[in-house]
mmCIF file of C-alpha atoms and ligand atoms in Angstrom:
data_model
loop_
_atom_site.group_PDB
_atom_site.id
_atom_site.type_symbol
_atom_site.label_atom_id
_atom_site.label_comp_id
_atom_site.label_asym_id
_atom_site.label_seq_id
_atom_site.Cartn_x
_atom_site.Cartn_y
_atom_site.Cartn_z
ATOM 1 C CA UNK M 1 34.153 -14.786 15.954
ATOM 2 C CA UNK M 2 35.811 -11.603 16.616
ATOM 3 C CA UNK M 3 36.433 -10.924 13.195
ATOM 4 C CA UNK M 4 32.640 -11.459 12.604
ATOM 5 C CA UNK M 5 32.146 -8.574 15.982
ATOM 6 C CA UNK M 6 34.408 -6.827 13.673
ATOM 7 C CA UNK M 7 32.059 -6.903 10.782
ATOM 8 C CA UNK M 8 29.126 -6.596 12.438
ATOM 9 C CA UNK M 9 29.954 -3.450 14.558
ATOM 10 C CA UNK M 10 28.890 -0.847 11.920
ATOM 11 C CA UNK M 11 25.495 -2.460 11.453
ATOM 12 C CA UNK M 12 25.100 -2.424 15.131
ATOM 13 C CA UNK M 13 26.272 0.980 15.828
ATOM 14 C CA UNK M 14 23.544 2.191 12.931
ATOM 15 C CA UNK M 15 20.690 0.290 14.938
ATOM 16 C CA UNK M 16 21.702 2.060 18.120
ATOM 17 C CA UNK M 17 21.605 5.084 15.888
ATOM 18 C CA UNK M 18 18.393 5.149 14.051
ATOM 19 C CA UNK M 19 16.582 3.278 17.121
ATOM 20 C CA UNK M 20 16.262 0.371 14.734
ATOM 21 C CA UNK M 21 14.070 -3.120 15.142
ATOM 22 C CA UNK M 22 16.038 -6.209 14.811
ATOM 23 C CA UNK M 23 14.768 -9.711 13.752
ATOM 24 C CA UNK M 24 10.858 -8.174 13.404
ATOM 25 C CA UNK M 25 8.400 -9.831 12.509
ATOM 26 C CA UNK M 26 6.743 -8.364 9.394
ATOM 27 C CA UNK M 27 3.123 -10.313 9.701
ATOM 28 C CA UNK M 28 2.686 -7.342 12.336
ATOM 29 C CA UNK M 29 3.256 -4.485 9.785
ATOM 30 C CA UNK M 30 1.249 -6.476 7.106
ATOM 31 C CA UNK M 31 -2.725 -6.766 7.006
ATOM 32 C CA UNK M 32 -2.380 -10.354 5.843
ATOM 33 C CA UNK M 33 -1.001 -10.550 8.995
ATOM 34 C CA UNK M 34 1.943 -13.052 7.048
ATOM 35 C CA UNK M 35 5.892 -12.419 6.949
ATOM 36 C CA UNK M 36 8.997 -13.726 8.291
ATOM 37 C CA UNK M 37 11.451 -10.776 9.726
ATOM 38 C CA UNK M 38 13.286 -8.052 8.647
ATOM 39 C CA UNK M 39 16.807 -8.040 9.523
ATOM 40 C CA UNK M 40 16.558 -4.395 10.521
ATOM 41 C CA UNK M 41 13.046 -2.200 10.670
ATOM 42 C CA UNK M 42 13.115 1.332 11.144
ATOM 43 C CA UNK M 43 9.957 3.708 11.942
ATOM 44 C CA UNK M 44 11.726 7.073 10.872
ATOM 45 C CA UNK M 45 8.753 9.661 12.546
ATOM 46 C CA UNK M 46 10.029 13.212 9.744
ATOM 47 C CA UNK M 47 11.968 13.435 6.603
ATOM 48 C CA UNK M 48 14.975 14.553 7.942
ATOM 49 C CA UNK M 49 14.696 11.347 9.932
ATOM 50 C CA UNK M 50 14.335 9.245 7.368
ATOM 51 C CA UNK M 51 17.152 10.954 5.184
ATOM 52 C CA UNK M 52 19.989 10.412 7.512
ATOM 53 C CA UNK M 53 18.975 6.520 8.187
ATOM 54 C CA UNK M 54 18.943 6.303 4.147
ATOM 55 C CA UNK M 55 22.502 7.855 3.768
ATOM 56 C CA UNK M 56 23.620 5.756 6.231
ATOM 57 C CA UNK M 57 22.518 2.410 4.945
ATOM 58 C CA UNK M 58 23.911 3.336 1.358
ATOM 59 C CA UNK M 59 27.111 3.924 3.092
ATOM 60 C CA UNK M 60 27.246 0.372 5.260
ATOM 61 C CA UNK M 61 25.470 -0.878 1.113
ATOM 62 C CA UNK M 62 23.009 -2.144 3.150
ATOM 63 C CA UNK M 63 19.644 -2.447 0.588
ATOM 64 C CA UNK M 64 16.875 -0.910 1.558
ATOM 65 C CA UNK M 65 13.071 -1.645 0.835
ATOM 66 C CA UNK M 66 9.988 0.313 1.553
ATOM 67 C CA UNK M 67 6.277 -0.239 2.614
ATOM 68 C CA UNK M 68 3.267 2.158 3.838
ATOM 69 C CA UNK M 69 0.359 0.836 5.607
ATOM 70 C CA UNK M 70 0.902 -2.816 4.717
ATOM 71 C CA UNK M 71 -2.217 -3.549 3.399
ATOM 72 C CA UNK M 72 -1.086 -4.446 0.053
ATOM 73 C CA UNK M 73 1.885 -6.560 0.715
ATOM 74 C CA UNK M 74 2.536 -10.228 0.901
ATOM 75 C CA UNK M 75 6.151 -11.154 2.464
ATOM 76 C CA UNK M 76 7.835 -14.247 2.117
ATOM 77 C CA UNK M 77 8.212 -16.351 4.907
ATOM 78 C CA UNK M 78 11.634 -15.793 5.152
ATOM 79 C CA UNK M 79 11.446 -12.452 5.354
ATOM 80 C CA UNK M 80 13.688 -9.260 4.220
ATOM 81 C CA UNK M 81 17.181 -8.844 4.575
ATOM 82 C CA UNK M 82 18.445 -5.889 4.673
ATOM 83 C CA UNK M 83 16.417 -2.771 6.246
ATOM 84 C CA UNK M 84 12.655 -2.120 6.042
ATOM 85 C CA UNK M 85 11.584 1.548 6.303
ATOM 86 C CA UNK M 86 7.933 2.026 7.346
ATOM 87 C CA UNK M 87 6.602 5.172 6.543
ATOM 88 C CA UNK M 88 3.754 4.821 8.377
ATOM 89 C CA UNK M 89 4.857 7.167 11.219
ATOM 90 C CA UNK M 90 5.314 10.257 8.710
ATOM 91 C CA UNK M 91 3.081 12.130 9.611
ATOM 92 C CA UNK M 92 2.107 16.255 10.326
ATOM 93 C CA UNK M 93 -1.074 18.091 10.282
ATOM 94 C CA UNK M 94 -3.198 17.231 7.236
ATOM 95 C CA UNK M 95 -3.459 21.076 6.638
ATOM 96 C CA UNK M 96 -5.811 23.766 4.400
ATOM 97 C CA UNK M 97 -2.700 25.403 1.808
ATOM 98 C CA UNK M 98 -4.381 26.952 -1.028
ATOM 99 C CA UNK M 99 -8.315 27.773 -2.001
ATOM 100 C CA UNK M 100 -10.292 29.451 -4.739
ATOM 101 C CA UNK M 101 -13.737 29.772 -5.542
ATOM 102 C CA UNK M 102 -14.398 25.839 -6.693
ATOM 103 C CA UNK M 103 -11.131 24.333 -5.095
ATOM 104 C CA UNK M 104 -9.571 23.560 -1.957
ATOM 105 C CA UNK M 105 -6.108 21.756 -1.804
ATOM 106 C CA UNK M 106 -4.232 19.888 0.822
ATOM 107 C CA UNK M 107 -1.452 19.238 2.119
ATOM 108 C CA UNK M 108 -0.967 15.456 3.896
ATOM 109 C CA UNK M 109 2.210 13.367 5.097
ATOM 110 C CA UNK M 110 2.578 10.405 3.072
ATOM 111 C CA UNK M 111 2.233 7.943 6.592
ATOM 112 C CA UNK M 112 -1.233 9.390 7.398
ATOM 113 C CA UNK M 113 -4.285 7.007 6.991
ATOM 114 C CA UNK M 114 -6.348 7.312 3.621
ATOM 115 C CA UNK M 115 -9.226 7.095 5.921
ATOM 116 C CA UNK M 116 -8.092 10.392 7.578
ATOM 117 C CA UNK M 117 -7.871 12.260 4.837
ATOM 118 C CA UNK M 118 -11.786 11.146 3.725
ATOM 119 C CA UNK M 119 -12.834 12.491 7.473
ATOM 120 C CA UNK M 120 -11.099 15.701 6.896
ATOM 121 C CA UNK M 121 -12.659 16.080 3.073
ATOM 122 C CA UNK M 122 -15.744 15.264 4.529
ATOM 123 C CA UNK M 123 -15.815 17.427 7.539
ATOM 124 C CA UNK M 124 -14.546 20.034 5.385
ATOM 125 C CA UNK M 125 -17.259 19.679 2.341
ATOM 126 C CA UNK M 126 -14.425 18.392 -0.114
ATOM 127 C CA UNK M 127 -15.980 16.450 -2.899
ATOM 128 C CA UNK M 128 -13.625 13.945 -5.163
ATOM 129 C CA UNK M 129 -12.090 11.206 -2.787
ATOM 130 C CA UNK M 130 -15.027 9.756 -1.806
ATOM 131 C CA UNK M 131 -14.434 6.863 -4.213
ATOM 132 C CA UNK M 132 -11.334 5.990 -0.721
ATOM 133 C CA UNK M 133 -14.032 5.076 1.113
ATOM 134 C CA UNK M 134 -12.801 2.105 3.234
ATOM 135 C CA UNK M 135 -9.571 1.541 1.362
ATOM 136 C CA UNK M 136 -7.439 0.913 3.780
ATOM 137 C CA UNK M 137 -3.778 2.284 4.277
ATOM 138 C CA UNK M 138 -1.538 5.373 4.025
ATOM 139 C CA UNK M 139 -1.352 8.768 2.025
ATOM 140 C CA UNK M 140 1.756 7.447 0.509
ATOM 141 C CA UNK M 141 0.988 3.821 -0.346
ATOM 142 C CA UNK M 142 -2.281 4.117 -1.993
ATOM 143 C CA UNK M 143 -0.280 6.869 -4.165
ATOM 144 C CA UNK M 144 2.593 4.737 -5.273
ATOM 145 C CA UNK M 145 -0.006 1.935 -5.750
ATOM 146 C CA UNK M 146 -2.511 4.879 -8.002
ATOM 147 C CA UNK M 147 -5.497 3.125 -4.993
ATOM 148 C CA UNK M 148 -8.592 3.499 -6.997
ATOM 149 C CA UNK M 149 -12.211 1.572 -7.770
ATOM 150 C CA UNK M 150 -14.079 1.878 -10.563
ATOM 151 C CA UNK M 151 -15.567 5.688 -9.755
ATOM 152 C CA UNK M 152 -11.891 7.395 -9.240
ATOM 153 C CA UNK M 153 -8.204 6.610 -8.600
ATOM 154 C CA UNK M 154 -5.486 8.658 -6.551
ATOM 155 C CA UNK M 155 -3.874 10.117 -10.015
ATOM 156 C CA UNK M 156 -7.060 12.291 -10.453
ATOM 157 C CA UNK M 157 -6.849 13.892 -7.229
ATOM 158 C CA UNK M 158 -3.216 14.141 -6.721
ATOM 159 C CA UNK M 159 -1.643 18.161 -7.227
ATOM 160 C CA UNK M 160 2.207 17.293 -6.468
ATOM 161 C CA UNK M 161 4.346 15.307 -4.544
ATOM 162 C CA UNK M 162 7.359 15.569 -2.455
ATOM 163 C CA UNK M 163 9.591 12.359 -2.302
ATOM 164 C CA UNK M 164 13.075 12.332 -1.286
ATOM 165 C CA UNK M 165 15.780 11.448 -4.140
ATOM 166 C CA UNK M 166 17.263 8.235 -3.241
ATOM 167 C CA UNK M 167 20.467 9.215 -4.782
ATOM 168 C CA UNK M 168 20.607 12.678 -4.481
ATOM 169 C CA UNK M 169 19.078 12.897 -0.652
ATOM 170 C CA UNK M 170 17.424 16.064 -1.919
ATOM 171 C CA UNK M 171 13.465 16.944 -1.432
ATOM 172 C CA UNK M 172 11.776 16.969 -4.272
ATOM 173 C CA UNK M 173 8.519 18.197 -5.130
ATOM 174 C CA UNK M 174 6.803 16.498 -8.576
ATOM 175 C CA UNK M 175 4.241 18.579 -9.901
ATOM 176 C CA UNK M 176 1.082 16.149 -11.465
ATOM 177 C CA UNK M 177 1.772 16.665 -14.806
ATOM 178 C CA UNK M 178 5.416 14.640 -14.215
ATOM 179 C CA UNK M 179 3.932 11.298 -12.568
ATOM 180 C CA UNK M 180 3.905 8.812 -14.187
ATOM 181 C CA UNK M 181 0.523 7.029 -12.926
ATOM 182 C CA UNK M 182 -0.912 4.119 -14.689
ATOM 183 C CA UNK M 183 -3.250 1.344 -13.618
ATOM 184 C CA UNK M 184 -2.984 0.629 -9.537
ATOM 185 C CA UNK M 185 0.928 1.900 -9.986
ATOM 186 C CA UNK M 186 3.095 4.752 -10.105
ATOM 187 C CA UNK M 187 6.937 4.377 -11.769
ATOM 188 C CA UNK M 188 8.558 7.030 -9.699
ATOM 189 C CA UNK M 189 12.577 6.175 -8.025
ATOM 190 C CA UNK M 190 11.833 8.488 -4.849
ATOM 191 C CA UNK M 191 10.334 8.236 -1.887
ATOM 192 C CA UNK M 192 6.832 9.721 -1.178
ATOM 193 C CA UNK M 193 6.698 11.886 1.947
ATOM 194 C CA UNK M 194 4.093 13.971 1.846
ATOM 195 C CA UNK M 195 1.051 15.123 -0.628
ATOM 196 C CA UNK M 196 -1.197 17.880 -2.057
ATOM 197 C CA UNK M 197 -4.280 16.907 -3.004
ATOM 198 C CA UNK M 198 -6.843 19.098 -4.738
ATOM 199 C CA UNK M 199 -10.201 18.828 -3.988
ATOM 200 C CA UNK M 200 -13.660 20.074 -5.140
ATOM 201 C CA UNK M 201 -16.130 22.386 -2.676
ATOM 202 C CA UNK M 202 -19.376 20.382 -2.868
ATOM 203 C CA UNK M 203 -22.262 19.980 -0.474
ATOM 204 C CA UNK M 204 -21.507 18.375 2.243
ATOM 205 C CA UNK M 205 -24.897 15.974 3.025
ATOM 206 C CA UNK M 206 -24.145 14.730 -1.135
ATOM 207 C CA UNK M 207 -20.744 13.682 0.411
ATOM 208 C CA UNK M 208 -21.530 12.482 3.679
ATOM 209 C CA UNK M 209 -23.993 10.440 1.753
ATOM 210 C CA UNK M 210 -21.664 9.213 -1.351
ATOM 211 C CA UNK M 211 -19.032 7.934 1.625
ATOM 212 C CA UNK M 212 -21.978 6.093 3.633
ATOM 213 C CA UNK M 213 -22.833 4.296 -0.006
ATOM 214 C CA UNK M 214 -19.341 3.553 -1.037
ATOM 215 C CA UNK M 215 -18.732 1.643 2.404
ATOM 216 C CA UNK M 216 -21.478 -0.100 3.165
ATOM 217 C CA UNK M 217 -21.292 -1.293 -0.589
ATOM 218 C CA UNK M 218 -17.663 -2.116 0.160
ATOM 219 C CA UNK M 219 -19.121 -4.117 3.937
ATOM 220 C CA UNK M 220 -21.704 -5.495 1.753
ATOM 221 C CA UNK M 221 -19.169 -7.105 -0.770
ATOM 222 C CA UNK M 222 -15.753 -8.124 0.732
ATOM 223 C CA UNK M 223 -14.778 -9.719 3.391
ATOM 224 C CA UNK M 224 -13.634 -6.826 5.427
ATOM 225 C CA UNK M 225 -13.281 -8.507 8.767
ATOM 226 C CA UNK M 226 -10.760 -10.864 7.406
ATOM 227 C CA UNK M 227 -6.694 -10.754 7.088
ATOM 228 C CA UNK M 228 -6.376 -10.178 3.359
ATOM 229 C CA UNK M 229 -4.272 -7.631 0.915
ATOM 230 C CA UNK M 230 -7.200 -6.733 -0.728
ATOM 231 C CA UNK M 231 -7.366 -7.552 -4.280
ATOM 232 C CA UNK M 232 -5.111 -10.098 -4.872
ATOM 233 C CA UNK M 233 -5.671 -10.206 -8.954
ATOM 234 C CA UNK M 234 -5.625 -6.814 -11.516
ATOM 235 C CA UNK M 235 -9.481 -6.952 -13.034
ATOM 236 C CA UNK M 236 -8.211 -7.797 -16.492
ATOM 237 C CA UNK M 237 -8.249 -4.870 -19.033
ATOM 238 C CA UNK M 238 -11.598 -5.848 -20.842
ATOM 239 C CA UNK M 239 -13.902 -7.932 -19.892
ATOM 240 C CA UNK M 240 -15.295 -9.258 -16.416
ATOM 241 C CA UNK M 241 -13.444 -8.979 -13.471
ATOM 242 C CA UNK M 242 -11.380 -10.623 -12.398
ATOM 243 C CA UNK M 243 -13.083 -12.182 -9.050
ATOM 244 C CA UNK M 244 -16.234 -12.790 -10.772
ATOM 245 C CA UNK M 245 -14.209 -15.128 -13.435
ATOM 246 C CA UNK M 246 -12.616 -16.551 -9.903
ATOM 247 C CA UNK M 247 -16.393 -16.750 -8.685
ATOM 248 C CA UNK M 248 -17.436 -18.525 -12.399
ATOM 249 C CA UNK M 249 -14.760 -20.825 -12.359
ATOM 250 C CA UNK M 250 -16.235 -22.276 -8.612
ATOM 251 C CA UNK M 251 -13.127 -20.910 -7.584
ATOM 252 C CA UNK M 252 -14.887 -19.942 -3.566
ATOM 253 C CA UNK M 253 -13.727 -21.559 -0.116
ATOM 254 C CA UNK M 254 -10.823 -23.597 -2.240
ATOM 255 C CA UNK M 255 -7.854 -23.446 0.133
ATOM 256 C CA UNK M 256 -4.280 -24.308 1.275
ATOM 257 C CA UNK M 257 -4.431 -24.866 4.584
ATOM 258 C CA UNK M 258 -5.490 -21.118 6.217
ATOM 259 C CA UNK M 259 -5.280 -19.695 2.709
ATOM 260 C CA UNK M 260 -8.388 -19.436 1.346
ATOM 261 C CA UNK M 261 -10.148 -17.753 -1.556
ATOM 262 C CA UNK M 262 -13.145 -15.723 0.384
ATOM 263 C CA UNK M 263 -16.424 -17.095 0.141
ATOM 264 C CA UNK M 264 -17.554 -13.729 -0.011
ATOM 265 C CA UNK M 265 -15.954 -12.050 -2.746
ATOM 266 C CA UNK M 266 -13.744 -14.105 -5.598
ATOM 267 C CA UNK M 267 -10.709 -11.386 -5.579
ATOM 268 C CA UNK M 268 -10.212 -11.976 -1.584
ATOM 269 C CA UNK M 269 -7.110 -14.962 -0.903
ATOM 270 C CA UNK M 270 -7.900 -14.116 3.206
ATOM 271 C CA UNK M 271 -5.590 -15.828 6.130
ATOM 272 C CA UNK M 272 -8.072 -18.017 7.970
ATOM 273 C CA UNK M 273 -5.104 -17.947 10.866
ATOM 274 C CA UNK M 274 -1.927 -19.206 10.324
ATOM 275 C CA UNK M 275 -1.318 -19.341 6.778
ATOM 276 C CA UNK M 276 1.799 -19.019 5.443
ATOM 277 C CA UNK M 277 3.594 -16.781 2.489
ATOM 278 C CA UNK M 278 3.901 -20.427 1.027
ATOM 279 C CA UNK M 279 0.371 -21.090 1.286
ATOM 280 C CA UNK M 280 -1.208 -18.284 -0.356
ATOM 281 C CA UNK M 281 1.449 -18.896 -3.671
ATOM 282 C CA UNK M 282 0.586 -22.479 -4.196
ATOM 283 C CA UNK M 283 -3.522 -20.950 -4.341
ATOM 284 C CA UNK M 284 -2.741 -18.191 -6.501
ATOM 285 C CA UNK M 285 -1.135 -20.848 -8.161
ATOM 286 C CA UNK M 286 -3.951 -23.132 -8.466
ATOM 287 C CA UNK M 287 -6.483 -20.699 -8.934
ATOM 288 C CA UNK M 288 -4.467 -18.854 -12.476
ATOM 289 C CA UNK M 289 -4.359 -22.167 -13.891
ATOM 290 C CA UNK M 290 -7.439 -23.228 -13.378
ATOM 291 C CA UNK M 291 -8.746 -19.655 -14.514
ATOM 292 C CA UNK M 292 -6.391 -19.824 -17.846
ATOM 293 C CA UNK M 293 -7.704 -23.226 -18.441
ATOM 294 C CA UNK M 294 -11.610 -21.900 -18.137
ATOM 295 C CA UNK M 295 -11.182 -19.020 -19.241
ATOM 296 C CA UNK M 296 -8.078 -18.645 -21.228
ATOM 297 C CA UNK M 297 -7.111 -15.166 -19.327
ATOM 298 C CA UNK M 298 -4.220 -15.027 -17.141
ATOM 299 C CA UNK M 299 -4.679 -12.905 -14.106
ATOM 300 C CA UNK M 300 -1.902 -10.594 -13.151
ATOM 301 C CA UNK M 301 -1.021 -10.449 -9.379
ATOM 302 C CA UNK M 302 -1.920 -6.825 -7.900
ATOM 303 C CA UNK M 303 -0.930 -7.711 -4.694
ATOM 304 C CA UNK M 304 2.790 -6.459 -3.915
ATOM 305 C CA UNK M 305 5.111 -9.394 -3.429
ATOM 306 C CA UNK M 306 8.564 -8.634 -0.962
ATOM 307 C CA UNK M 307 11.387 -10.973 0.704
ATOM 308 C CA UNK M 308 13.736 -13.447 0.258
HETATM 309 N N1 LIG P 1 -18.366 -10.353 -8.884
HETATM 310 C C1 LIG P 1 -18.788 -11.645 -8.664
HETATM 311 N N2 LIG P 1 -18.630 -12.485 -7.931
HETATM 312 C C2 LIG P 1 -17.334 -12.451 -6.875
HETATM 313 C C3 LIG P 1 -17.189 -10.807 -6.811
HETATM 314 C C4 LIG P 1 -17.721 -9.977 -8.154
HETATM 315 O O1 LIG P 1 -19.528 -12.279 -9.652
HETATM 316 O O2 LIG P 1 -17.518 -13.434 -5.917
HETATM 317 C C5 LIG P 1 -18.910 -8.940 -9.805
HETATM 318 C C6 LIG P 1 -19.489 -8.450 -9.208
HETATM 319 O O3 LIG P 1 -20.554 -9.222 -9.163
HETATM 320 C C7 LIG P 1 -19.420 -7.223 -10.399
HETATM 321 C C8 LIG P 1 -18.080 -7.892 -10.704
HETATM 322 O O4 LIG P 1 -18.034 -8.684 -10.463
HETATM 323 O O5 LIG P 1 -20.530 -7.136 -10.771
HETATM 324 C C9 LIG P 1 -16.809 -6.330 -10.101
HETATM 325 O O6 LIG P 1 -16.910 -7.103 -8.496
HETATM 326 P P1 LIG P 1 -17.057 -5.435 -7.658
HETATM 327 O O7 LIG P 1 -18.198 -4.551 -7.983
HETATM 328 O O8 LIG P 1 -16.596 -6.415 -6.260
HETATM 329 O O9 LIG P 1 -15.512 -4.727 -8.049
HETATM 330 P P2 LIG P 1 -14.206 -5.250 -8.676
HETATM 331 O O10 LIG P 1 -13.738 -5.197 -9.511
HETATM 332 O O11 LIG P 1 -14.286 -6.911 -8.225
HETATM 333 C C10 LIG P 1 -12.561 -3.326 -7.568
HETATM 334 C C11 LIG P 1 -11.611 -3.428 -7.098
HETATM 335 C C12 LIG P 1 -11.579 -3.219 -5.812
HETATM 336 C C13 LIG P 1 -12.768 -2.043 -5.097
HETATM 337 C C14 LIG P 1 -14.257 -2.189 -6.059
HETATM 338 C C15 LIG P 1 -15.106 -1.408 -5.331
HETATM 339 C C16 LIG P 1 -9.749 -4.235 -8.801
HETATM 340 C C17 LIG P 1 -8.571 -5.027 -8.987
HETATM 341 N N3 LIG P 1 -10.325 -4.199 -7.668
HETATM 342 O O12 LIG P 1 -13.139 -4.718 -7.714
HETATM 343 O O13 LIG P 1 -10.738 -2.723 -4.987
HETATM 344 O O14 LIG P 1 -13.200 -2.079 -3.877
HETATM 345 O O15 LIG P 1 -13.759 -2.166 -7.619
HETATM 346 O O16 LIG P 1 -15.729 -0.268 -6.216
HETATM 347 O O17 LIG P 1 -9.934 -2.615 -9.010
HETATM 348 C C18 LIG P 1 -8.031 -3.112 -3.759
HETATM 349 O O18 LIG P 1 -7.971 -3.119 -5.129
HETATM 350 O O19 LIG P 1 -7.320 -3.919 -3.090
HETATM 351 C C19 LIG P 1 -9.439 -3.867 -4.237
HETATM 352 C C20 LIG P 1 -9.960 -4.625 -3.045
#
């Protein structure tokens, strides 16, 4: 007993020093409302706190996992060992930092809600981010997932990002040209702390209209009031979308306990209340199997799956 106490001492000092939450249920931090506990959880408020936290975790050899808004995330029922860092409180005032005759560049903390950037853009007659209407989550999360729709994606509006390098613990600014964006993905090893976004000057009325149109379309076609992680599968590179394939395979409404294929949109798996990660994964496998048998297409998961 004494030995165990001695062994956990550095962790409890660490937990106290950084105000860490212990054995925190992760369902609270995901839009799916699913997930076991994280051993340690931190919600740093600024980049200095973040840097000290990561440095200390490295010294103590504690594995670290990063999340943003938790809106594209499925966490296992056994939860996450080590430290989880949620970046949604890394906020700073959304500010105009550069302007020319055609564009404005703004800066925002990684933890800002994407919807807040959308509102800022509309209020200031800036166009280019209307595609993000109704996309939940944070700026950092949206960048790392290269969130988007058919009409646009994050990669097109990012000027640069400020990143905490996890090896040197230095802040680095990485310009667009050096960023390796692909479909719903950014290949990056550091942690995004803020981003510069360049938008075009436009007509406010028109911008508001496009936002409204996109939002209405989303609300009409997606189960926005259910717990989910958004579209569950990536769209295949060619041919029909994942949602249409699942729909055509007759799988809407198929369920495993409280995990169900949405009746509204085939590419949404919803948590009807008490779904576990296990339920979601079983349903996912069944969907993949049936779609493969019917259409010879392998659906790949878009949602990030994490945990033990
Ligand atoms: N469709 C069906 N049945 C369904 C769902 C869709 O037949 O159950 C058909 C639609 O009628 C349409 C086509 O499939 O002809 C495409 O559907 P939709 O317009 O809904 O777009 P999507 O390809 O399913 C993509 C993004 C969404 C984004 C929408 C809005 C991916 C994987 N999905 O969906 O993103 O909101 O476009 O433009 O890229 C997300 O990433 O989490 C997400 C929800």
